[in-house]
Short mmCIF file of N, CA and C in Angstrom, two decimals:
data_model
loop_
_atom_site.label_atom_id
_atom_site.label_comp_id
_atom_site.label_asym_id
_atom_site.label_seq_id
_atom_site.Cartn_x
_atom_site.Cartn_y
_atom_site.Cartn_z
N MET A 2 0.69 -1.09 -0.08
CA MET A 2 0.05 0.03 -0.11
C MET A 2 0.81 1.17 0.09
N THR A 3 0.68 2.12 -0.85
CA THR A 3 1.25 3.50 -0.82
C THR A 3 0.67 4.51 -0.01
N LYS A 4 1.65 5.19 0.71
CA LYS A 4 1.15 6.13 1.64
C LYS A 4 1.02 7.42 0.93
N VAL A 5 -0.37 7.93 1.13
CA VAL A 5 -0.42 9.20 0.60
C VAL A 5 -0.53 10.34 1.31
N ILE A 6 0.52 11.45 0.58
CA ILE A 6 0.60 12.69 0.99
C ILE A 6 0.47 13.95 0.41
N GLY A 7 0.56 14.66 1.06
CA GLY A 7 -0.22 16.04 0.14
C GLY A 7 -0.14 17.20 1.21
N GLY A 8 -0.04 18.23 0.13
CA GLY A 8 -0.28 19.86 0.93
C GLY A 8 -0.97 20.49 0.06
N ILE A 9 -0.55 21.92 0.52
CA ILE A 9 -1.84 22.91 -0.01
C ILE A 9 -0.90 23.61 -1.35
N TYR A 10 -1.31 23.64 -2.53
CA TYR A 10 -0.44 24.43 -3.40
C TYR A 10 -0.24 25.74 -2.98
N ILE A 11 0.94 25.72 -2.89
CA ILE A 11 1.33 27.38 -2.35
C ILE A 11 0.69 28.46 -2.95
N PRO A 12 0.55 28.83 -4.13
CA PRO A 12 -0.15 29.63 -4.92
C PRO A 12 -1.75 29.80 -4.30
N HIS A 13 -2.22 28.69 -4.10
CA HIS A 13 -3.40 29.03 -3.67
C HIS A 13 -3.21 29.08 -2.01
N LEU A 14 -2.84 28.69 -1.58
CA LEU A 14 -2.62 29.20 0.01
C LEU A 14 -2.74 30.64 0.07
N LYS A 15 -1.67 31.25 -0.70
CA LYS A 15 -1.39 32.34 -0.65
C LYS A 15 -2.21 33.47 -1.22
N HIS A 16 -2.90 33.36 -2.19
CA HIS A 16 -3.77 34.09 -3.21
C HIS A 16 -5.20 33.32 -2.67
N GLU A 17 -5.65 32.37 -2.51
CA GLU A 17 -6.89 32.02 -2.03
C GLU A 17 -7.40 31.71 -0.73
N ILE A 18 -6.40 32.13 0.13
CA ILE A 18 -6.61 31.81 1.91
C ILE A 18 -5.96 33.04 2.28
N VAL A 19 -4.46 33.15 2.60
CA VAL A 19 -4.18 34.15 3.29
C VAL A 19 -4.28 35.65 2.67
N LYS A 20 -4.29 35.63 1.42
CA LYS A 20 -4.09 37.07 0.94
C LYS A 20 -5.86 37.36 1.26
N PRO A 21 -7.17 36.87 1.26
CA PRO A 21 -8.22 37.30 1.30
C PRO A 21 -8.58 37.76 2.92
N ALA A 22 -7.88 36.60 3.54
CA ALA A 22 -8.33 36.86 5.07
C ALA A 22 -7.45 37.97 5.75
N LEU A 23 -6.28 38.22 5.22
CA LEU A 23 -5.68 39.51 5.51
C LEU A 23 -6.29 40.79 5.02
N GLU A 24 -6.87 40.67 3.60
CA GLU A 24 -7.36 41.73 3.46
C GLU A 24 -8.99 42.07 4.13
N TYR A 25 -9.40 40.92 4.58
CA TYR A 25 -10.78 41.34 5.31
C TYR A 25 -10.68 41.97 6.79
N ILE A 26 -9.43 41.73 7.36
CA ILE A 26 -9.10 42.40 8.61
C ILE A 26 -8.44 43.64 8.53
N ASN A 27 -8.21 44.02 7.10
CA ASN A 27 -7.55 45.15 6.63
C ASN A 27 -6.07 45.23 7.28
N LEU A 28 -5.29 44.21 7.44
CA LEU A 28 -4.08 43.71 7.50
C LEU A 28 -3.12 43.19 6.51
N GLY A 29 -3.44 43.46 5.20
CA GLY A 29 -2.87 42.83 4.19
C GLY A 29 -1.80 43.55 3.59
N GLY A 30 -1.38 43.42 2.32
CA GLY A 30 -0.35 43.97 1.82
C GLY A 30 0.85 42.91 1.72
N SER A 31 2.10 43.14 0.75
CA SER A 31 2.64 41.99 0.31
C SER A 31 3.89 41.61 1.48
N ARG A 32 3.95 42.30 2.40
CA ARG A 32 4.68 42.01 3.65
C ARG A 32 4.17 41.03 4.33
N ALA A 33 2.90 41.49 4.80
CA ALA A 33 2.17 40.30 5.80
C ALA A 33 1.35 39.35 5.16
N ILE A 34 1.11 39.16 3.84
CA ILE A 34 1.08 38.23 2.91
C ILE A 34 2.21 37.43 3.09
N ASN A 35 2.90 37.65 2.54
CA ASN A 35 4.39 36.81 2.37
C ASN A 35 5.07 36.16 3.86
N GLN A 36 4.80 37.24 4.95
CA GLN A 36 5.08 36.48 6.09
C GLN A 36 4.37 35.57 6.54
N VAL A 37 3.02 35.64 6.87
CA VAL A 37 2.02 34.65 6.93
C VAL A 37 1.99 33.32 6.22
N THR A 38 2.06 33.49 5.06
CA THR A 38 2.01 32.50 4.05
C THR A 38 3.47 31.57 4.39
N GLY A 39 4.44 32.21 4.60
CA GLY A 39 5.87 31.76 5.18
C GLY A 39 5.73 30.98 6.38
N THR A 40 4.98 31.66 7.19
CA THR A 40 4.93 31.15 8.24
C THR A 40 4.25 29.95 8.30
N PHE A 41 3.19 29.44 7.65
CA PHE A 41 1.98 28.22 7.25
C PHE A 41 3.38 27.26 7.13
N LEU A 42 4.44 27.67 5.92
CA LEU A 42 5.27 26.82 5.40
C LEU A 42 6.11 26.30 6.40
N ALA A 43 6.80 27.08 7.15
CA ALA A 43 7.88 26.96 8.25
C ALA A 43 6.85 26.23 9.60
N GLU A 44 5.53 26.58 9.82
CA GLU A 44 5.11 25.99 11.05
C GLU A 44 4.16 24.47 10.95
N GLY A 45 3.57 24.58 9.67
CA GLY A 45 2.71 23.72 9.52
C GLY A 45 2.66 23.11 8.36
N TYR A 46 3.86 22.80 7.70
CA TYR A 46 4.06 22.05 6.74
C TYR A 46 5.35 21.17 7.04
N ALA A 47 5.46 19.98 6.93
CA ALA A 47 6.47 19.16 6.88
C ALA A 47 6.39 17.66 6.12
N GLY A 48 7.59 17.26 5.46
CA GLY A 48 7.47 15.83 4.94
C GLY A 48 6.35 15.93 3.85
N GLY A 49 6.06 16.82 3.17
CA GLY A 49 4.59 16.50 2.13
C GLY A 49 3.32 16.79 2.55
N CYS A 50 3.41 17.03 3.99
CA CYS A 50 1.85 16.75 4.60
C CYS A 50 1.54 18.36 5.20
N THR A 51 0.43 18.52 5.49
CA THR A 51 -0.03 19.81 6.14
C THR A 51 -0.51 19.24 7.58
N TYR A 52 -0.08 19.76 8.63
CA TYR A 52 -0.41 19.70 10.14
C TYR A 52 -1.16 20.67 10.51
N LEU A 53 -2.38 20.07 11.22
CA LEU A 53 -3.42 20.86 11.46
C LEU A 53 -3.26 21.29 13.05
N LYS A 54 -2.57 20.10 14.05
CA LYS A 54 -2.25 20.47 15.24
C LYS A 54 -1.08 19.85 15.20
N GLN A 55 -0.09 19.95 16.28
CA GLN A 55 0.99 19.67 16.70
C GLN A 55 1.19 18.02 17.00
N LEU A 56 1.95 17.40 16.57
CA LEU A 56 2.10 15.94 16.59
C LEU A 56 2.56 15.74 17.88
N GLY A 57 2.31 14.63 18.57
CA GLY A 57 2.65 14.31 19.68
C GLY A 57 1.80 14.92 20.99
N ASN A 58 2.48 15.05 21.98
CA ASN A 58 1.73 15.97 22.78
C ASN A 58 1.70 17.35 22.89
N GLY A 59 2.48 17.97 22.31
CA GLY A 59 2.30 19.34 22.01
C GLY A 59 0.92 19.94 21.87
N PRO A 60 0.78 21.13 22.12
CA PRO A 60 -0.54 21.99 22.32
C PRO A 60 -0.62 22.73 21.14
N ALA A 61 -0.01 23.19 20.40
CA ALA A 61 -0.45 24.12 19.06
C ALA A 61 -1.33 23.25 17.99
N VAL A 62 -2.00 24.46 17.79
CA VAL A 62 -3.33 24.17 16.87
C VAL A 62 -3.11 25.09 15.62
N GLY A 63 -3.91 24.34 14.59
CA GLY A 63 -4.11 25.41 13.31
C GLY A 63 -2.85 25.22 12.43
N ALA A 64 -3.02 25.50 11.15
CA ALA A 64 -2.08 25.53 10.30
C ALA A 64 -0.57 26.39 10.42
N MET A 65 -0.93 27.44 11.46
CA MET A 65 0.10 28.36 11.88
C MET A 65 0.77 27.52 13.15
N GLN A 66 0.40 26.55 13.66
CA GLN A 66 0.91 26.06 15.17
C GLN A 66 0.74 27.11 15.57
N MET A 67 -0.31 27.69 16.09
CA MET A 67 -0.51 28.59 17.36
C MET A 67 -0.49 28.09 18.66
N GLU A 68 0.10 28.21 19.72
CA GLU A 68 -0.12 27.68 20.92
C GLU A 68 -1.62 28.20 22.04
N PRO A 69 -2.38 27.20 22.30
CA PRO A 69 -3.84 27.89 23.06
C PRO A 69 -3.26 29.13 24.07
N ALA A 70 -2.42 29.16 24.59
CA ALA A 70 -1.77 30.16 25.54
C ALA A 70 -1.42 31.40 24.85
N THR A 71 -0.72 31.26 23.66
CA THR A 71 -0.56 32.61 23.03
C THR A 71 -1.64 33.16 22.71
N TYR A 72 -2.63 32.40 22.32
CA TYR A 72 -3.98 32.62 21.35
C TYR A 72 -5.18 33.35 22.41
N SER A 73 -4.89 32.64 23.63
CA SER A 73 -5.93 33.48 24.69
C SER A 73 -5.07 34.78 24.89
N ASP A 74 -3.93 34.88 25.16
CA ASP A 74 -3.32 36.06 25.64
C ASP A 74 -3.45 37.06 24.51
N ILE A 75 -3.34 37.03 22.86
CA ILE A 75 -4.16 37.74 22.15
C ILE A 75 -5.51 38.37 22.48
N TRP A 76 -6.11 37.45 22.63
CA TRP A 76 -7.89 37.93 22.77
C TRP A 76 -7.85 38.42 24.29
N LYS A 77 -7.00 38.33 25.28
CA LYS A 77 -7.14 39.08 26.73
C LYS A 77 -6.31 40.39 26.79
N ASN A 78 -5.39 40.32 25.98
CA ASN A 78 -4.39 41.33 26.31
C ASN A 78 -4.20 42.37 24.87
N PHE A 79 -4.81 41.86 23.93
CA PHE A 79 -4.49 42.59 22.76
C PHE A 79 -5.85 42.82 22.11
N LEU A 80 -6.60 41.91 21.77
CA LEU A 80 -7.93 42.28 21.19
C LEU A 80 -9.18 42.67 21.94
N SER A 81 -8.85 42.79 23.17
CA SER A 81 -9.96 42.96 24.16
C SER A 81 -10.19 45.01 24.38
N THR A 82 -9.13 45.34 24.01
CA THR A 82 -9.09 47.04 24.20
C THR A 82 -9.97 47.58 23.24
N PRO A 83 -10.79 48.98 23.55
CA PRO A 83 -11.64 49.35 22.75
C PRO A 83 -11.20 49.88 21.19
N LYS A 84 -9.81 50.17 21.17
CA LYS A 84 -9.32 50.42 20.14
C LYS A 84 -9.19 49.33 19.13
N ARG A 85 -9.18 48.13 19.60
CA ARG A 85 -9.17 47.08 18.68
C ARG A 85 -10.37 46.29 18.53
N SER A 86 -11.65 46.57 18.88
CA SER A 86 -13.01 46.16 19.28
C SER A 86 -13.62 45.67 17.65
N HIS A 87 -13.25 46.69 16.98
CA HIS A 87 -13.50 46.37 15.14
C HIS A 87 -12.82 45.11 14.67
N LEU A 88 -11.35 45.16 14.82
CA LEU A 88 -10.71 43.80 14.48
C LEU A 88 -11.28 42.61 15.30
N ALA A 89 -11.33 42.69 16.45
CA ALA A 89 -11.97 41.26 17.12
C ALA A 89 -13.45 41.03 16.32
N ALA A 90 -14.11 41.88 16.23
CA ALA A 90 -15.51 41.56 15.69
C ALA A 90 -15.42 41.00 14.13
N LEU A 91 -14.07 41.67 13.28
CA LEU A 91 -13.84 40.94 11.87
C LEU A 91 -13.41 39.39 12.14
N LEU A 92 -12.38 39.52 13.08
CA LEU A 92 -12.04 37.55 13.68
C LEU A 92 -13.17 36.88 13.76
N LYS A 93 -13.91 37.35 14.59
CA LYS A 93 -15.21 36.47 15.09
C LYS A 93 -16.27 36.40 13.86
N ASN A 94 -16.22 37.41 13.01
CA ASN A 94 -16.86 36.88 11.91
C ASN A 94 -16.26 35.96 10.90
N ILE A 95 -14.97 35.81 10.76
CA ILE A 95 -14.40 34.83 10.21
C ILE A 95 -14.31 33.49 11.10
N ALA A 96 -14.21 33.23 11.89
CA ALA A 96 -14.34 31.95 12.83
C ALA A 96 -15.53 31.53 12.74
N GLY A 97 -16.80 32.41 12.87
CA GLY A 97 -18.20 31.87 13.01
C GLY A 97 -18.46 31.58 14.45
N ALA A 98 -19.76 31.30 14.51
CA ALA A 98 -20.55 31.51 15.97
C ALA A 98 -20.69 30.17 16.53
N PHE A 99 -20.39 29.25 15.66
CA PHE A 99 -20.22 27.63 16.43
C PHE A 99 -19.43 27.28 17.37
N ASN A 100 -18.33 27.93 17.39
CA ASN A 100 -17.22 27.37 18.00
C ASN A 100 -16.91 28.39 18.96
N THR A 101 -17.49 28.80 19.99
CA THR A 101 -17.15 30.11 20.97
C THR A 101 -17.34 29.46 22.14
N ASP A 102 -16.40 30.53 23.14
CA ASP A 102 -16.67 30.02 24.52
C ASP A 102 -17.84 31.03 25.42
N ASN A 103 -18.04 30.91 26.18
CA ASN A 103 -19.34 31.75 27.07
C ASN A 103 -19.26 33.14 26.71
N ASN A 104 -18.19 33.79 26.37
CA ASN A 104 -18.02 35.35 26.10
C ASN A 104 -18.07 35.65 24.68
N GLY A 105 -18.34 34.73 23.96
CA GLY A 105 -18.38 34.68 22.28
C GLY A 105 -16.86 34.82 21.81
N ILE A 106 -16.09 34.26 22.47
CA ILE A 106 -14.79 34.31 21.72
C ILE A 106 -14.32 32.99 21.05
N PRO A 107 -14.18 32.91 19.81
CA PRO A 107 -13.81 31.40 19.23
C PRO A 107 -12.73 31.00 19.84
N ILE A 108 -13.21 29.48 20.26
CA ILE A 108 -12.02 28.57 21.05
C ILE A 108 -10.72 28.34 20.27
N PRO A 109 -9.75 28.06 20.81
CA PRO A 109 -8.37 28.16 19.77
C PRO A 109 -8.49 26.97 18.91
N THR A 110 -9.40 26.00 19.09
CA THR A 110 -9.18 24.67 18.20
C THR A 110 -10.22 25.47 16.89
N THR A 111 -10.36 26.85 16.81
CA THR A 111 -11.30 27.01 15.59
C THR A 111 -10.30 26.88 14.60
N MET A 112 -8.91 27.18 15.06
CA MET A 112 -7.76 27.70 14.00
C MET A 112 -7.69 25.99 13.05
N THR A 113 -7.92 24.92 13.98
CA THR A 113 -7.82 23.71 13.17
C THR A 113 -8.24 23.63 12.10
N GLY A 114 -9.67 24.07 11.99
CA GLY A 114 -10.49 23.72 11.15
C GLY A 114 -10.62 24.90 10.08
N ASN A 115 -10.50 26.14 10.33
CA ASN A 115 -10.54 27.05 9.88
C ASN A 115 -9.55 27.90 9.40
N ILE A 116 -8.85 27.56 8.29
CA ILE A 116 -7.47 28.04 8.07
C ILE A 116 -7.77 29.60 7.45
N PHE A 117 -8.66 30.06 7.12
CA PHE A 117 -8.73 31.95 6.54
C PHE A 117 -8.60 32.28 8.29
N PHE A 118 -9.36 31.78 9.42
CA PHE A 118 -9.22 32.49 10.64
C PHE A 118 -7.96 31.93 11.12
N ALA A 119 -7.09 30.76 11.03
CA ALA A 119 -5.76 30.80 11.58
C ALA A 119 -4.54 31.74 10.54
N ALA A 120 -5.12 32.21 9.72
CA ALA A 120 -4.09 33.07 8.57
C ALA A 120 -4.26 34.49 9.57
N ALA A 121 -5.63 34.74 9.59
CA ALA A 121 -5.85 35.97 10.07
C ALA A 121 -5.31 36.35 12.02
N MET A 122 -5.51 35.17 12.56
CA MET A 122 -4.91 35.24 13.75
C MET A 122 -3.13 35.16 13.84
N CYS A 123 -2.79 34.67 12.75
CA CYS A 123 -1.36 34.68 12.65
C CYS A 123 -0.55 36.11 12.56
N ARG A 124 -1.76 36.76 11.53
CA ARG A 124 -1.19 38.14 11.20
C ARG A 124 -1.29 39.01 12.55
N VAL A 125 -2.23 38.85 13.11
CA VAL A 125 -2.65 39.44 14.58
C VAL A 125 -1.46 39.41 15.53
N PHE A 126 -1.04 38.03 15.40
CA PHE A 126 0.25 37.76 16.00
C PHE A 126 1.21 38.92 15.89
N TYR A 127 1.62 38.95 14.55
CA TYR A 127 2.60 39.66 14.25
C TYR A 127 2.20 41.05 14.48
N LEU A 128 0.98 41.51 14.46
CA LEU A 128 0.77 42.87 14.46
C LEU A 128 0.58 43.41 15.90
N ARG A 129 1.12 42.50 16.88
CA ARG A 129 1.51 42.81 18.19
C ARG A 129 3.15 43.03 18.32
N ILE A 130 3.97 42.61 17.48
CA ILE A 130 5.24 43.16 17.62
C ILE A 130 5.57 44.49 16.84
N PRO A 131 6.33 44.95 17.80
CA PRO A 131 6.73 46.67 17.62
C PRO A 131 7.84 46.83 16.71
N THR A 132 8.40 45.79 15.88
CA THR A 132 9.25 45.74 15.00
C THR A 132 8.73 45.51 13.72
N ALA A 133 8.61 46.29 12.82
CA ALA A 133 8.11 46.00 11.56
C ALA A 133 8.42 44.87 10.67
N LEU A 134 7.24 44.45 10.16
CA LEU A 134 7.65 42.99 9.30
C LEU A 134 8.76 43.51 8.10
N PRO A 135 9.56 42.54 7.64
CA PRO A 135 10.60 42.50 6.82
C PRO A 135 9.99 42.88 5.41
N GLU A 136 11.09 43.39 4.67
CA GLU A 136 10.37 43.58 3.17
C GLU A 136 9.88 42.81 2.86
N ALA A 137 9.05 42.80 1.81
CA ALA A 137 8.32 41.83 1.01
C ALA A 137 8.94 40.51 0.32
N THR A 138 10.20 41.13 -0.10
CA THR A 138 10.89 40.33 -0.81
C THR A 138 11.90 39.76 -0.28
N ASP A 139 12.48 40.03 1.21
CA ASP A 139 13.60 39.29 1.85
C ASP A 139 13.38 38.03 2.47
N ASP A 140 13.58 36.97 1.92
CA ASP A 140 13.11 35.44 2.44
C ASP A 140 14.15 35.47 3.82
N THR A 141 15.39 35.96 3.77
CA THR A 141 16.39 35.77 4.84
C THR A 141 15.73 36.58 6.10
N ALA A 142 15.43 37.76 5.90
CA ALA A 142 14.80 38.54 6.94
C ALA A 142 13.43 38.00 7.62
N MET A 143 12.83 37.60 6.68
CA MET A 143 11.26 36.91 6.98
C MET A 143 11.42 35.49 7.88
N ALA A 144 12.38 34.70 7.49
CA ALA A 144 12.66 33.67 8.27
C ALA A 144 13.47 34.08 9.73
N GLN A 145 14.23 34.74 9.68
CA GLN A 145 14.83 35.25 11.17
C GLN A 145 13.50 35.80 12.00
N TYR A 146 12.98 36.69 11.23
CA TYR A 146 11.60 37.30 11.97
C TYR A 146 10.87 36.30 12.59
N HIS A 147 10.32 35.58 11.75
CA HIS A 147 9.53 34.40 12.31
C HIS A 147 10.06 33.36 13.22
N LYS A 148 11.35 33.14 13.65
CA LYS A 148 11.97 32.33 14.28
C LYS A 148 12.22 33.41 15.51
N LYS A 149 12.50 34.73 15.31
CA LYS A 149 12.65 35.44 16.74
C LYS A 149 11.41 35.71 17.36
N TYR A 150 10.05 35.86 16.37
CA TYR A 150 9.01 36.38 17.29
C TYR A 150 8.05 35.03 17.21
N TYR A 151 7.97 34.70 16.38
CA TYR A 151 6.78 33.78 16.05
C TYR A 151 7.45 32.17 17.15
N ASN A 152 8.26 31.94 16.69
CA ASN A 152 8.95 30.50 17.12
C ASN A 152 9.80 30.60 18.52
N THR A 153 10.12 31.47 18.41
CA THR A 153 11.01 31.97 19.51
C THR A 153 12.45 30.98 19.67
N ASP A 154 13.20 31.71 20.74
CA ASP A 154 14.24 30.67 21.17
C ASP A 154 13.78 29.45 21.80
N LEU A 155 12.74 29.21 22.09
CA LEU A 155 12.17 27.99 22.82
C LEU A 155 11.49 26.89 21.72
N GLY A 156 11.30 27.27 20.58
CA GLY A 156 10.79 26.64 19.61
C GLY A 156 11.79 25.64 18.98
N LYS A 157 11.73 24.97 18.13
CA LYS A 157 12.63 24.08 17.26
C LYS A 157 13.02 24.13 16.05
N ALA A 158 12.31 25.36 15.51
CA ALA A 158 12.74 26.09 14.12
C ALA A 158 14.03 26.45 14.08
N VAL A 159 14.79 26.38 13.17
CA VAL A 159 15.98 26.78 12.86
C VAL A 159 15.83 27.75 11.34
N TRP A 160 16.20 28.98 11.83
CA TRP A 160 15.67 29.98 10.67
C TRP A 160 16.22 29.96 9.32
N GLN A 161 17.44 29.09 9.42
CA GLN A 161 18.64 29.06 8.16
C GLN A 161 17.90 27.75 7.43
N ASP A 162 17.19 26.97 7.95
CA ASP A 162 15.99 25.82 7.28
C ASP A 162 14.75 26.07 6.78
N ASN A 163 14.35 27.34 7.46
CA ASN A 163 13.05 28.11 6.55
C ASN A 163 13.53 29.14 5.43
N VAL A 164 14.44 29.43 5.25
CA VAL A 164 14.55 30.39 4.27
C VAL A 164 14.03 30.42 2.84
N ASP A 165 14.20 29.14 2.40
CA ASP A 165 13.63 28.42 1.38
C ASP A 165 12.00 28.33 1.38
N ARG A 166 11.49 28.17 2.51
CA ARG A 166 10.11 28.18 2.68
C ARG A 166 9.42 29.52 2.40
N PHE A 167 10.03 30.72 3.02
CA PHE A 167 9.75 32.12 2.95
C PHE A 167 10.08 32.48 1.42
N LYS A 168 11.07 31.79 0.87
CA LYS A 168 11.27 32.11 -0.71
C LYS A 168 9.91 31.65 -1.69
N GLN A 169 9.64 30.56 -1.35
CA GLN A 169 8.45 29.84 -2.21
C GLN A 169 7.33 30.80 -1.71
N ALA A 170 7.30 31.05 -0.45
CA ALA A 170 5.93 32.16 -0.02
C ALA A 170 6.09 33.43 -0.81
N ILE A 171 7.23 33.96 -1.05
CA ILE A 171 7.44 35.22 -1.91
C ILE A 171 6.96 35.10 -3.17
N ASP A 172 7.64 33.75 -3.98
CA ASP A 172 7.50 33.36 -5.14
C ASP A 172 6.07 33.04 -5.71
N ALA A 173 5.42 32.67 -4.93
CA ALA A 173 3.64 32.21 -5.18
C ALA A 173 3.01 33.29 -5.77
#
């Protein structure tokens, strides 16, 4: 028996999922679209497969492999301010109403089955970073930015190993 493997065609990921999700929340642009697409490739894609939750006992969920603690922090300390209420409302629209907690906030596992929502939440993650996103065509800087801020020193990613993934995101 042959094992079937597969991933998402990168141009479709970038132009049919990431771009519309980021444009819907008014946080698009080539820098953001390439950074989020590259993050998907660095975090949720390995060995020809797309992973929707972390393998083993890890807590990360969604194609962008965001940990529930990080997700909850974004909602509690970033999206809960009046200044960001419109953004929170847009995110809730993408997530849908069926998978929410008692406060109407989408639960973290919504990112597992809703890749538009996962892409939007990844962008919101990067929005919290005071350092600007790298230039839209700088694959090395994007890989370094991902490692420093998204994957962090505690993560297993090696930025040098992900430069080609960010290059693919740029070229898609």
